[in-house]
Short mmCIF file of C-alpha atoms and ligand atoms in Angstrom, two decimals:
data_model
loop_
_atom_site.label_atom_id
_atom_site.label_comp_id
_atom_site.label_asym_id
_atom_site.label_seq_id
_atom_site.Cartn_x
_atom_site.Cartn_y
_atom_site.Cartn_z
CA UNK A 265 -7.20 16.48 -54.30
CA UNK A 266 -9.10 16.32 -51.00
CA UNK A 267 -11.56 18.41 -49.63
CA UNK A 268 -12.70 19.90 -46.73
CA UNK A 269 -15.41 17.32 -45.35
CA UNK A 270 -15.60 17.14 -41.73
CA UNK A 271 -17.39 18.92 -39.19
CA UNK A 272 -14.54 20.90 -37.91
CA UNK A 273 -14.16 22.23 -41.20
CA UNK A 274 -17.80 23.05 -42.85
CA UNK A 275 -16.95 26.61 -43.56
CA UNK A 276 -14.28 26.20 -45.58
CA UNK A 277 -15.30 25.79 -48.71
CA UNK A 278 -11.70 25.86 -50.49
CA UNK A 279 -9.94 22.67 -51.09
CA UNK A 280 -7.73 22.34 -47.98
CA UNK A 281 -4.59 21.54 -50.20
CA UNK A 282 -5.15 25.36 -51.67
CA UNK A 283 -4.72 26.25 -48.01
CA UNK A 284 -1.31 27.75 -46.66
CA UNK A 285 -0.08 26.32 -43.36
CA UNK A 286 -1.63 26.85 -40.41
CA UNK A 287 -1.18 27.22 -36.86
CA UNK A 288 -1.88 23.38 -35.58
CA UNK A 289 -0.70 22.99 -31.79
CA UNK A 290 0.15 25.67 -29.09
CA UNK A 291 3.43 25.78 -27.54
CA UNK A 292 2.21 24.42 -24.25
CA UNK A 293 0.20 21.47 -26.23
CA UNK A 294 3.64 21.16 -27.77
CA UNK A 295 5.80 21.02 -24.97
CA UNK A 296 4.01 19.03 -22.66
CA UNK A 297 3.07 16.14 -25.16
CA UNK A 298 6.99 15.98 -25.44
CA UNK A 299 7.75 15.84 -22.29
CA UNK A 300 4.89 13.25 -21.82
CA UNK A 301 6.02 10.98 -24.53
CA UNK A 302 9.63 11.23 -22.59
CA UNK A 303 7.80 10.23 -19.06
CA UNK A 304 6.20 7.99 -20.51
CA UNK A 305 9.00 6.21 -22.51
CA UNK A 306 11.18 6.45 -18.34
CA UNK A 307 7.81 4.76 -16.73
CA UNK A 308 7.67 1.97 -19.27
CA UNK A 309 10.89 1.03 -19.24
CA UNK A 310 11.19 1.39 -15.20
CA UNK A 311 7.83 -0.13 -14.77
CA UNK A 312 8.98 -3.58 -16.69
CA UNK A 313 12.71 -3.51 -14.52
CA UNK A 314 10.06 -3.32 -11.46
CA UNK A 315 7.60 -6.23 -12.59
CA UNK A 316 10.88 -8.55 -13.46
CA UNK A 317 11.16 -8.46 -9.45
CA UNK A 318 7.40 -10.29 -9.42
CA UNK A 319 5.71 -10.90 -12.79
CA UNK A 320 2.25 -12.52 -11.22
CA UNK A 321 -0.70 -10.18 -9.94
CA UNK A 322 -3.23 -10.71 -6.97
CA UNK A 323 -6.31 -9.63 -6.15
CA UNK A 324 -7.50 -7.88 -3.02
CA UNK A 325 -5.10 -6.18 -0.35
CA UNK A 326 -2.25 -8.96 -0.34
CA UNK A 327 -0.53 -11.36 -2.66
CA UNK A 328 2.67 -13.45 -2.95
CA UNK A 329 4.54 -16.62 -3.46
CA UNK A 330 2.21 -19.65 -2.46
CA UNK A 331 -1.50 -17.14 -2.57
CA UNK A 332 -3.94 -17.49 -5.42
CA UNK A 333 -3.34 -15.57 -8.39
CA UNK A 334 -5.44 -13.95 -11.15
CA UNK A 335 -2.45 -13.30 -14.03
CA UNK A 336 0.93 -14.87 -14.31
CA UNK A 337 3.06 -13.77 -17.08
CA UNK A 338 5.70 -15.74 -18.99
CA UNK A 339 8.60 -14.12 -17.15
CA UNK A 340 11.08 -15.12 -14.97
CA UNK A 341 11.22 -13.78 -11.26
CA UNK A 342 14.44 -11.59 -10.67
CA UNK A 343 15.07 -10.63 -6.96
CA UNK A 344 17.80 -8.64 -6.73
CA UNK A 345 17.50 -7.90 -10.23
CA UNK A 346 17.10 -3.76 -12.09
CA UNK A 347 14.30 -3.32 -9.73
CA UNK A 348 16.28 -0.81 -7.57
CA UNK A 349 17.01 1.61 -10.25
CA UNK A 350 13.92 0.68 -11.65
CA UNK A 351 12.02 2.16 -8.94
CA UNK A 352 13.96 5.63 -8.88
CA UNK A 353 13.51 6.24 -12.25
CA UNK A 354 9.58 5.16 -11.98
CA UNK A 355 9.59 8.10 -9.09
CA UNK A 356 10.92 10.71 -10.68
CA UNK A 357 9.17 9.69 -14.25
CA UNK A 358 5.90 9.66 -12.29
CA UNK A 359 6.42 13.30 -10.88
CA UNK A 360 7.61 14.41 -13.91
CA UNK A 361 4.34 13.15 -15.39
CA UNK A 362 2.18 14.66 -12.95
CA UNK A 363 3.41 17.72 -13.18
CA UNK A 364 3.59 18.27 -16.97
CA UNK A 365 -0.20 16.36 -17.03
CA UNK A 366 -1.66 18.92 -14.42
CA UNK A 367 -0.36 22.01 -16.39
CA UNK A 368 -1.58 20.42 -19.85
CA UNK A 369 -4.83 19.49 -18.18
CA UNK A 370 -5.15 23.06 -16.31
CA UNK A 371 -4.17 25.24 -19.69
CA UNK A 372 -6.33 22.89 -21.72
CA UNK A 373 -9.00 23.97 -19.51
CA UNK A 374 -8.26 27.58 -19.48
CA UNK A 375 -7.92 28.21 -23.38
CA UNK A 376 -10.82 25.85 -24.21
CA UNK A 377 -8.45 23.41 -25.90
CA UNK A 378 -10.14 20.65 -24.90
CA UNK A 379 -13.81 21.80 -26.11
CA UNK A 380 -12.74 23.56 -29.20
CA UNK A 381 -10.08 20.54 -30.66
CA UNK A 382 -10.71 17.21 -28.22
CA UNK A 383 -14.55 17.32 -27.86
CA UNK A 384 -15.83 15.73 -30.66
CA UNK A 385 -18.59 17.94 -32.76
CA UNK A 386 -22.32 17.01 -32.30
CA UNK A 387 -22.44 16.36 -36.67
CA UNK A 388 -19.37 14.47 -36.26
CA UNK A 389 -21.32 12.14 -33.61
CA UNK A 390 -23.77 11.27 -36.16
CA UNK A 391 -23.62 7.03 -36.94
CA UNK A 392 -22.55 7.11 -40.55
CA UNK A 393 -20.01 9.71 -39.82
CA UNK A 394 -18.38 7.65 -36.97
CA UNK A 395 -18.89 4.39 -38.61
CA UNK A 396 -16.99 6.28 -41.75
CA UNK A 397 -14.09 7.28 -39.60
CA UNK A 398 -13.89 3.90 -38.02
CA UNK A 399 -13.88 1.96 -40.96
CA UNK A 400 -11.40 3.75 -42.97
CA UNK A 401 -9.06 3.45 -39.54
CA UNK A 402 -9.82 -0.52 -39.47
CA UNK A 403 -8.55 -0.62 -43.43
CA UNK A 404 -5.72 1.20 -42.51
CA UNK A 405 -6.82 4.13 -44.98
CA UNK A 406 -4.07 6.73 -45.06
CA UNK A 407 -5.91 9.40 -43.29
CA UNK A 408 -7.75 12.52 -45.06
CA UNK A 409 -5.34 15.63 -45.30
CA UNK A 410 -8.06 17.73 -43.71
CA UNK A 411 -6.77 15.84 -40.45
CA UNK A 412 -3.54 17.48 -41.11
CA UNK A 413 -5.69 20.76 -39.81
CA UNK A 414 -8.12 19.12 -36.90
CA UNK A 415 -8.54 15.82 -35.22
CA UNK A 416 -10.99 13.36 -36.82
CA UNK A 417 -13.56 11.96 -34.14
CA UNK A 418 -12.12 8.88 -33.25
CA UNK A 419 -8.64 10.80 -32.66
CA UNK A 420 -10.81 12.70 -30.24
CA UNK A 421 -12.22 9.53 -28.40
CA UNK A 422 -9.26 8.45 -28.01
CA UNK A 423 -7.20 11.45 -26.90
CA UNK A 424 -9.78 12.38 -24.54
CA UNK A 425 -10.12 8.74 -23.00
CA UNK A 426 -6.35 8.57 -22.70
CA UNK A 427 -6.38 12.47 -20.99
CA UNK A 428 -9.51 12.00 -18.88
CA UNK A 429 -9.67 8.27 -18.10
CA UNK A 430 -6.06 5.66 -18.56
CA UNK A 431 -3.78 8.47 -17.41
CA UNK A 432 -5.33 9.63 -14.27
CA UNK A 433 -5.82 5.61 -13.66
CA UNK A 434 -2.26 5.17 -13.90
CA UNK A 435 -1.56 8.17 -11.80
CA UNK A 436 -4.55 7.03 -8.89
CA UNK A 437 -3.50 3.64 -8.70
CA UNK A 438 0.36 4.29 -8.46
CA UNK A 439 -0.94 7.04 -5.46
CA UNK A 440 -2.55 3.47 -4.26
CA UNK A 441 0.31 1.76 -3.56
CA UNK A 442 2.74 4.26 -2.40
CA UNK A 443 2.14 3.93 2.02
CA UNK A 444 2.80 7.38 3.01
CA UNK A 445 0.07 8.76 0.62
CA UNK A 446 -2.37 5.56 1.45
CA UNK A 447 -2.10 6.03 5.04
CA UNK A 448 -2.80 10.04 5.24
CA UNK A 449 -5.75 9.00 2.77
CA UNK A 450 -6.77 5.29 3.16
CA UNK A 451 -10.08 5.63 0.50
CA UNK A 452 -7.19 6.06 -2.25
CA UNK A 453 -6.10 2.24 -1.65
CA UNK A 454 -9.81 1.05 -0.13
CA UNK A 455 -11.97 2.09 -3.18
CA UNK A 456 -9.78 -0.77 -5.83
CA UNK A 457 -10.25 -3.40 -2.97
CA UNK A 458 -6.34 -2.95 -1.88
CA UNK A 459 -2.90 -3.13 -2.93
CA UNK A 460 -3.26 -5.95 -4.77
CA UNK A 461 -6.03 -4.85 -6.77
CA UNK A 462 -4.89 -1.24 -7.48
CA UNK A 463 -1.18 -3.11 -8.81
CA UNK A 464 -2.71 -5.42 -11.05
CA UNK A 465 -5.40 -2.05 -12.50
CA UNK A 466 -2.20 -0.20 -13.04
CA UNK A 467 -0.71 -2.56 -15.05
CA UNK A 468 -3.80 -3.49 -17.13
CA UNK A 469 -4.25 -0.01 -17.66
CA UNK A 470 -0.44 0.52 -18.69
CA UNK A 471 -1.00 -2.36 -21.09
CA UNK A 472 -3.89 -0.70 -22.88
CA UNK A 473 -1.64 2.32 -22.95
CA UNK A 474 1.09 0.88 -24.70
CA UNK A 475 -1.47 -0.32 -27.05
CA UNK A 476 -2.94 2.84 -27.31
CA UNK A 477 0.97 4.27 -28.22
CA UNK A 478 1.31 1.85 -31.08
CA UNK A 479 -1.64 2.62 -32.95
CA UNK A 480 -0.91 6.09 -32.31
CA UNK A 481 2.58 5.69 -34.08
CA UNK A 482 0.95 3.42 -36.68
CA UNK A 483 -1.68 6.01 -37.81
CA UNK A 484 1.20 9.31 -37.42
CA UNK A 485 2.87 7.33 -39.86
CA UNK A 486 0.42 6.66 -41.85
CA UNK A 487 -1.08 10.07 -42.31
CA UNK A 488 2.66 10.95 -42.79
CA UNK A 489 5.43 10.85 -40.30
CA UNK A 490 7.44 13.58 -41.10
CA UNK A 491 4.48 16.32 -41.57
CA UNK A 492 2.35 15.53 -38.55
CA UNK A 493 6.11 15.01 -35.72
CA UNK A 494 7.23 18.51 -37.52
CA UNK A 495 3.90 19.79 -36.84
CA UNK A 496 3.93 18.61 -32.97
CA UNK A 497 7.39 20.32 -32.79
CA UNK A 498 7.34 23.63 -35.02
CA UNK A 499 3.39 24.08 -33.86
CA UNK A 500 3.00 24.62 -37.61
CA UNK A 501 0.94 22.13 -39.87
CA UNK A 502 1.56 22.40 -43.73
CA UNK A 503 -2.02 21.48 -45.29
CA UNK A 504 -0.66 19.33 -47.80
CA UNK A 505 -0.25 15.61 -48.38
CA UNK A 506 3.31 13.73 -47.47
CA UNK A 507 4.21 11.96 -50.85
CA UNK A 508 6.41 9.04 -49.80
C1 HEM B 898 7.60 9.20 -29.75
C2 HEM B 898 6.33 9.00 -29.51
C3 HEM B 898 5.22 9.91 -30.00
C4 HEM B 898 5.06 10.55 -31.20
C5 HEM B 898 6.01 10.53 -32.41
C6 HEM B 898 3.80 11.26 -31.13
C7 HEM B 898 3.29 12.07 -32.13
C8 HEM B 898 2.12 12.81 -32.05
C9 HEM B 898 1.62 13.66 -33.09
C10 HEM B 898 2.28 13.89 -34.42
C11 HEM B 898 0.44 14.19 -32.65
C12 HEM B 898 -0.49 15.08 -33.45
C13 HEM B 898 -1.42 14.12 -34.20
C14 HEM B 898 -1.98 14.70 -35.47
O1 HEM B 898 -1.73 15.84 -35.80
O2 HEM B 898 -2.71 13.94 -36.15
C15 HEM B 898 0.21 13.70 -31.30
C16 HEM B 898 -0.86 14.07 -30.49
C17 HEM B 898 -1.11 13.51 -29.26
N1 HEM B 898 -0.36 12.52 -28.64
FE1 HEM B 898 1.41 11.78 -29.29
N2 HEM B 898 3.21 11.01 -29.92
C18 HEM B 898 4.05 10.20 -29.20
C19 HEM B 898 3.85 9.71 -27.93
C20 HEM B 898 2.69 9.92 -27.19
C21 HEM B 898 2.43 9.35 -25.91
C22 HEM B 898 3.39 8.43 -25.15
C23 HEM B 898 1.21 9.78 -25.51
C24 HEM B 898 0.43 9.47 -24.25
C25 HEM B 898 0.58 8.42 -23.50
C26 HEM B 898 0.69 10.65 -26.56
C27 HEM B 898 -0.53 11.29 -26.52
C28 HEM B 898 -0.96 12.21 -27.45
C29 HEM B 898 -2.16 13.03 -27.27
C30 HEM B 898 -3.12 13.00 -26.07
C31 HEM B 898 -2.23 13.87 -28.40
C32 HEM B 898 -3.27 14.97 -28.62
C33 HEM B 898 -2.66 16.24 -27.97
C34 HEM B 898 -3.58 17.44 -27.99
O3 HEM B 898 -3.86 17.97 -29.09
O4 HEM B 898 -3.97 17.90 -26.90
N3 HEM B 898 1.61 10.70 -27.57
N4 HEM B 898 1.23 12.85 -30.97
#
Protein backbone atom coordinates (compact mmCIF):
# COMPACT_ATOMS: atom_id res chain seq x y z
CA UNK A 1 0.00 0.00 0.00
CA UNK A 2 1.62 3.37 -0.73
CA UNK A 3 2.26 6.14 1.33
CA UNK A 4 2.26 9.59 1.50
CA UNK A 5 6.00 10.58 0.55
CA UNK A 6 6.30 13.70 -1.29
CA UNK A 7 6.61 17.15 -0.39
CA UNK A 8 3.17 18.18 -1.25
CA UNK A 9 2.01 15.75 1.09
CA UNK A 10 4.32 15.76 4.45
CA UNK A 11 1.43 16.30 6.74
CA UNK A 12 -0.42 13.58 6.02
CA UNK A 13 0.60 11.01 7.87
CA UNK A 14 -2.28 8.40 6.86
CA UNK A 15 -1.68 6.08 4.05
CA UNK A 16 -3.17 7.96 1.07
CA UNK A 17 -5.15 4.77 -0.06
CA UNK A 18 -7.11 5.19 3.55
CA UNK A 19 -7.95 8.58 2.08
CA UNK A 20 -11.54 9.31 0.56
CA UNK A 21 -11.58 11.22 -2.73
CA UNK A 22 -10.66 14.45 -3.00
CA UNK A 23 -11.21 17.53 -4.78
CA UNK A 24 -8.25 17.32 -7.62
CA UNK A 25 -8.88 20.10 -10.43
CA UNK A 26 -11.20 23.24 -10.44
CA UNK A 27 -13.81 23.63 -12.92
CA UNK A 28 -11.97 26.30 -14.82
CA UNK A 29 -8.58 24.02 -14.73
CA UNK A 30 -11.09 21.52 -16.03
CA UNK A 31 -12.67 23.23 -18.71
CA UNK A 32 -10.00 24.98 -20.23
CA UNK A 33 -7.50 21.95 -20.41
CA UNK A 34 -10.47 20.45 -22.51
CA UNK A 35 -10.93 22.89 -24.59
CA UNK A 36 -7.09 23.14 -25.02
CA UNK A 37 -6.59 19.55 -25.81
CA UNK A 38 -9.55 20.23 -28.57
CA UNK A 39 -7.45 23.44 -30.02
CA UNK A 40 -4.82 21.78 -29.94
CA UNK A 41 -5.92 18.49 -31.66
CA UNK A 42 -7.73 21.52 -34.76
CA UNK A 43 -4.02 23.28 -34.88
CA UNK A 44 -2.20 20.01 -35.40
CA UNK A 45 -4.14 18.68 -37.81
CA UNK A 46 -4.55 22.23 -39.75
CA UNK A 47 -0.97 23.02 -39.16
CA UNK A 48 0.26 19.63 -41.15
CA UNK A 49 -2.68 20.40 -44.21
CA UNK A 50 -0.69 23.93 -44.19
CA UNK A 51 3.04 22.55 -44.24
CA UNK A 52 1.90 19.87 -47.15
CA UNK A 53 1.68 23.29 -49.24
CA UNK A 54 5.76 23.73 -48.45
CA UNK A 55 7.42 21.09 -46.26
CA UNK A 56 11.15 22.86 -46.25
CA UNK A 57 12.02 25.80 -43.72
CA UNK A 58 14.36 28.93 -44.19
CA UNK A 59 16.10 31.00 -42.20
CA UNK A 60 15.98 34.77 -41.94
CA UNK A 61 13.08 37.02 -43.44
CA UNK A 62 12.58 35.06 -46.86
CA UNK A 63 12.70 31.57 -48.25
CA UNK A 64 11.50 29.51 -51.26
CA UNK A 65 12.00 27.24 -54.15
CA UNK A 66 15.72 27.61 -55.42
CA UNK A 67 17.06 29.65 -51.66
CA UNK A 68 19.15 27.78 -49.15
CA UNK A 69 17.46 25.79 -46.69
CA UNK A 70 18.06 24.69 -43.08
CA UNK A 71 15.28 21.55 -42.82
CA UNK A 72 13.61 19.65 -45.57
CA UNK A 73 11.23 17.04 -44.60
CA UNK A 74 10.37 13.80 -46.40
CA UNK A 75 7.11 15.15 -47.81
CA UNK A 76 5.82 15.89 -50.92
CA UNK A 77 4.92 19.59 -51.96
CA UNK A 78 1.04 19.99 -52.53
CA UNK A 79 0.00 23.39 -54.08
CA UNK A 80 -3.38 23.55 -54.34
CA UNK A 81 -3.64 20.91 -51.92
CA UNK A 82 -5.93 21.07 -47.98
CA UNK A 83 -3.99 24.13 -47.36
CA UNK A 84 -7.08 26.40 -47.82
CA UNK A 85 -9.18 24.83 -45.25
CA UNK A 86 -6.20 24.18 -43.49
CA UNK A 87 -5.61 27.70 -42.82
CA UNK A 88 -9.29 28.54 -41.57
CA UNK A 89 -9.35 26.00 -39.22
CA UNK A 90 -5.61 27.00 -37.95
CA UNK A 91 -7.41 30.67 -37.42
CA UNK A 92 -10.09 29.93 -35.59
CA UNK A 93 -8.13 26.97 -33.54
CA UNK A 94 -5.54 29.65 -32.76
CA UNK A 95 -8.19 32.16 -31.30
CA UNK A 96 -9.84 29.61 -29.69
CA UNK A 97 -6.52 28.83 -28.01
CA UNK A 98 -5.74 32.20 -27.04
CA UNK A 99 -8.61 32.85 -25.54
CA UNK A 100 -9.13 29.73 -23.36
CA UNK A 101 -4.99 30.07 -22.56
CA UNK A 102 -5.40 33.79 -21.35
CA UNK A 103 -8.37 32.92 -18.99
CA UNK A 104 -6.47 29.67 -17.67
CA UNK A 105 -3.32 31.74 -17.36
CA UNK A 106 -5.28 34.87 -15.71
CA UNK A 107 -7.44 32.52 -13.09
CA UNK A 108 -4.31 30.48 -12.48
CA UNK A 109 -2.87 33.64 -11.41
CA UNK A 110 -5.69 34.87 -9.40
CA UNK A 111 -6.40 31.65 -7.21
CA UNK A 112 -2.67 30.87 -6.80
CA UNK A 113 -3.02 27.72 -8.89
CA UNK A 114 0.03 27.99 -10.33
CA UNK A 115 2.18 28.53 -6.95
CA UNK A 116 0.20 26.23 -4.80
CA UNK A 117 -0.01 22.95 -7.55
CA UNK A 118 2.58 23.93 -10.66
CA UNK A 119 5.52 25.45 -8.69
CA UNK A 120 7.48 22.79 -7.66
CA UNK A 121 8.24 22.69 -3.62
CA UNK A 122 11.75 23.85 -2.45
CA UNK A 123 12.19 19.85 -0.64
CA UNK A 124 10.97 18.52 -3.78
CA UNK A 125 13.98 20.48 -5.62
CA UNK A 126 16.41 18.67 -3.59
CA UNK A 127 18.92 16.26 -6.14
CA UNK A 128 17.99 12.85 -4.86
CA UNK A 129 14.40 13.74 -4.85
CA UNK A 130 14.44 14.89 -8.56
CA UNK A 131 16.85 12.32 -9.65
CA UNK A 132 14.15 9.78 -7.84
CA UNK A 133 11.28 11.16 -9.82
CA UNK A 134 13.25 11.12 -12.99
CA UNK A 135 14.42 7.80 -12.83
CA UNK A 136 11.34 6.02 -11.96
CA UNK A 137 9.74 8.16 -15.16
CA UNK A 138 12.80 6.87 -17.46
CA UNK A 139 11.83 3.01 -16.23
CA UNK A 140 8.49 3.67 -17.01
CA UNK A 141 7.50 3.03 -13.19
CA UNK A 142 3.73 3.16 -12.89
CA UNK A 143 3.53 6.32 -10.98
CA UNK A 144 3.00 6.59 -7.00
CA UNK A 145 -0.83 6.88 -6.09
CA UNK A 146 0.01 9.93 -3.99
CA UNK A 147 0.22 11.60 -7.61
CA UNK A 148 -3.34 10.70 -7.93
CA UNK A 149 -3.69 13.79 -5.21
CA UNK A 150 -0.73 16.39 -6.44
CA UNK A 151 1.67 16.66 -9.28
CA UNK A 152 5.11 15.04 -8.80
CA UNK A 153 8.02 17.59 -9.69
CA UNK A 154 8.82 16.68 -12.99
CA UNK A 155 4.90 16.91 -13.89
CA UNK A 156 5.44 20.41 -12.64
CA UNK A 157 8.54 21.17 -14.93
CA UNK A 158 6.91 20.19 -17.46
CA UNK A 159 3.44 21.71 -17.12
CA UNK A 160 4.91 24.91 -16.27
CA UNK A 161 7.45 24.89 -19.31
CA UNK A 162 4.62 23.94 -21.62
CA UNK A 163 2.23 26.98 -19.84
CA UNK A 164 4.99 29.57 -19.51
CA UNK A 165 7.45 28.81 -22.33
CA UNK A 166 6.24 26.27 -25.81
CA UNK A 167 2.72 27.69 -25.74
CA UNK A 168 3.25 31.34 -25.69
CA UNK A 169 6.14 30.42 -28.44
CA UNK A 170 3.63 28.95 -30.54
CA UNK A 171 1.24 31.75 -29.95
CA UNK A 172 4.32 34.73 -30.56
CA UNK A 173 5.61 33.23 -33.51
CA UNK A 174 2.19 32.51 -35.29
CA UNK A 175 1.53 36.60 -34.23
CA UNK A 176 5.03 36.70 -36.37
CA UNK A 177 3.87 35.76 -39.42
CA UNK A 178 0.41 37.02 -39.64
CA UNK A 179 1.14 40.90 -41.75
CA UNK A 180 -1.51 42.92 -40.29
CA UNK A 181 -0.27 42.23 -36.67
CA UNK A 182 3.65 42.43 -37.91
CA UNK A 183 3.18 45.64 -39.54
CA UNK A 184 1.24 47.62 -36.57
CA UNK A 185 4.16 45.97 -34.42
CA UNK A 186 7.27 45.14 -36.56
CA UNK A 187 9.62 43.98 -33.21
CA UNK A 188 7.07 40.89 -33.10
CA UNK A 189 8.59 39.56 -36.57
CA UNK A 190 12.26 41.53 -36.12
CA UNK A 191 13.26 39.96 -32.72
CA UNK A 192 13.30 35.86 -34.50
CA UNK A 193 15.35 37.44 -37.45
CA UNK A 194 12.02 37.37 -39.82
CA UNK A 195 9.42 35.34 -41.28
CA UNK A 196 11.44 32.73 -42.06
CA UNK A 197 12.90 32.28 -38.82
CA UNK A 198 9.75 32.76 -36.65
CA UNK A 199 8.00 29.74 -39.26
CA UNK A 200 10.61 27.34 -38.87
CA UNK A 201 10.60 28.25 -34.41
CA UNK A 202 6.94 27.54 -34.63
CA UNK A 203 7.22 24.41 -36.02
CA UNK A 204 10.19 23.18 -33.93
CA UNK A 205 8.37 24.25 -31.07
CA UNK A 206 5.05 22.40 -32.26
CA UNK A 207 7.25 19.35 -32.70
CA UNK A 208 8.46 19.34 -29.12
CA UNK A 209 4.82 19.80 -28.27
CA UNK A 210 3.56 16.88 -29.84
CA UNK A 211 6.28 15.15 -28.08
CA UNK A 212 5.46 16.63 -25.02
CA UNK A 213 1.50 15.22 -25.73
CA UNK A 214 2.72 11.68 -26.11
CA UNK A 215 4.52 11.26 -23.06
CA UNK A 216 1.79 12.98 -21.44
CA UNK A 217 -0.71 10.22 -22.71
CA UNK A 218 1.95 7.56 -22.06
CA UNK A 219 2.39 8.42 -18.31
CA UNK A 220 -1.92 9.20 -17.85
CA UNK A 221 -2.02 5.79 -18.87
CA UNK A 222 0.29 4.55 -16.99
CA UNK A 223 -0.66 5.96 -13.65
CA UNK A 224 -4.14 4.76 -14.86
CA UNK A 225 -6.21 6.03 -17.67
CA UNK A 226 -9.50 5.80 -16.52
CA UNK A 227 -8.89 7.40 -12.84
CA UNK A 228 -6.71 10.34 -13.72
CA UNK A 229 -9.29 11.44 -17.53
CA UNK A 230 -12.37 10.93 -14.88
CA UNK A 231 -10.55 13.05 -12.55
CA UNK A 232 -9.80 15.92 -15.30
CA UNK A 233 -13.57 15.70 -16.12
CA UNK A 234 -15.61 15.10 -12.75
CA UNK A 235 -12.80 17.49 -10.88
CA UNK A 236 -12.86 14.58 -8.42
CA UNK A 237 -9.72 12.26 -7.85
CA UNK A 238 -10.42 8.83 -6.07
CA UNK A 239 -7.07 8.22 -3.96
CA UNK A 240 -6.82 4.77 -4.89
CA UNK A 241 -4.84 2.66 -7.33
CA UNK A 242 -6.43 1.61 -10.98
CA UNK A 243 -6.08 -2.29 -10.97
CA UNK A 244 -5.96 -3.22 -14.66
C1 LIG B 1 -6.77 13.84 -25.25
C2 LIG B 1 -5.65 14.35 -24.81
C3 LIG B 1 -5.35 14.63 -23.35
C4 LIG B 1 -5.63 13.90 -22.23
C5 LIG B 1 -6.38 12.55 -22.16
C6 LIG B 1 -5.09 14.62 -21.10
C7 LIG B 1 -5.21 14.24 -19.78
C8 LIG B 1 -4.76 14.95 -18.69
C9 LIG B 1 -4.91 14.55 -17.32
C10 LIG B 1 -5.58 13.28 -16.86
C11 LIG B 1 -4.31 15.50 -16.54
C12 LIG B 1 -4.14 15.44 -15.03
C13 LIG B 1 -2.83 14.70 -14.80
C14 LIG B 1 -2.76 14.00 -13.47
O1 LIG B 1 -3.68 14.09 -12.67
O2 LIG B 1 -1.73 13.33 -13.24
C15 LIG B 1 -3.81 16.54 -17.42
C16 LIG B 1 -3.19 17.71 -17.00
C17 LIG B 1 -2.64 18.63 -17.86
N1 LIG B 1 -2.60 18.55 -19.24
FE1 LIG B 1 -3.52 17.15 -20.38
N2 LIG B 1 -4.47 15.75 -21.56
C18 LIG B 1 -4.61 15.80 -22.92
C19 LIG B 1 -4.13 16.76 -23.78
C20 LIG B 1 -3.35 17.84 -23.37
C21 LIG B 1 -2.77 18.80 -24.27
C22 LIG B 1 -2.94 18.80 -25.78
C23 LIG B 1 -2.08 19.69 -23.50
C24 LIG B 1 -1.27 20.89 -23.93
C25 LIG B 1 -0.73 21.07 -25.09
C26 LIG B 1 -2.23 19.28 -22.12
C27 LIG B 1 -1.67 19.94 -21.04
C28 LIG B 1 -1.92 19.64 -19.72
C29 LIG B 1 -1.49 20.48 -18.61
C30 LIG B 1 -0.71 21.80 -18.71
C31 LIG B 1 -1.97 19.86 -17.44
C32 LIG B 1 -1.85 20.42 -16.02
C33 LIG B 1 -3.10 21.30 -15.82
C34 LIG B 1 -3.14 22.05 -14.50
O3 LIG B 1 -3.26 21.40 -13.45
O4 LIG B 1 -3.11 23.29 -14.53
N3 LIG B 1 -3.00 18.14 -22.07
N4 LIG B 1 -4.07 16.17 -18.72
Amino acid sequence: MATAESAYLSGLATRVSDLPDTERHTALVRVTHWINALSFFGLLISGFAILLAHPRFYWGEAGGIGTPSVLDLPLPFMKGGPSGWGRNLHFLSAWVCVINGSLYALSGFLTRHFRKDLMPAKADLRWKSVWGVVSSHLRFKRPGVETSLAYDVLQRFTYLAVVFVLLPLMIWTGFAMAPAIVSAFPVIQTIFGGQQSARTIHFLAADLLVLFLLVHLTMVSLAGFKNRVRAMITGRSPAREEHP
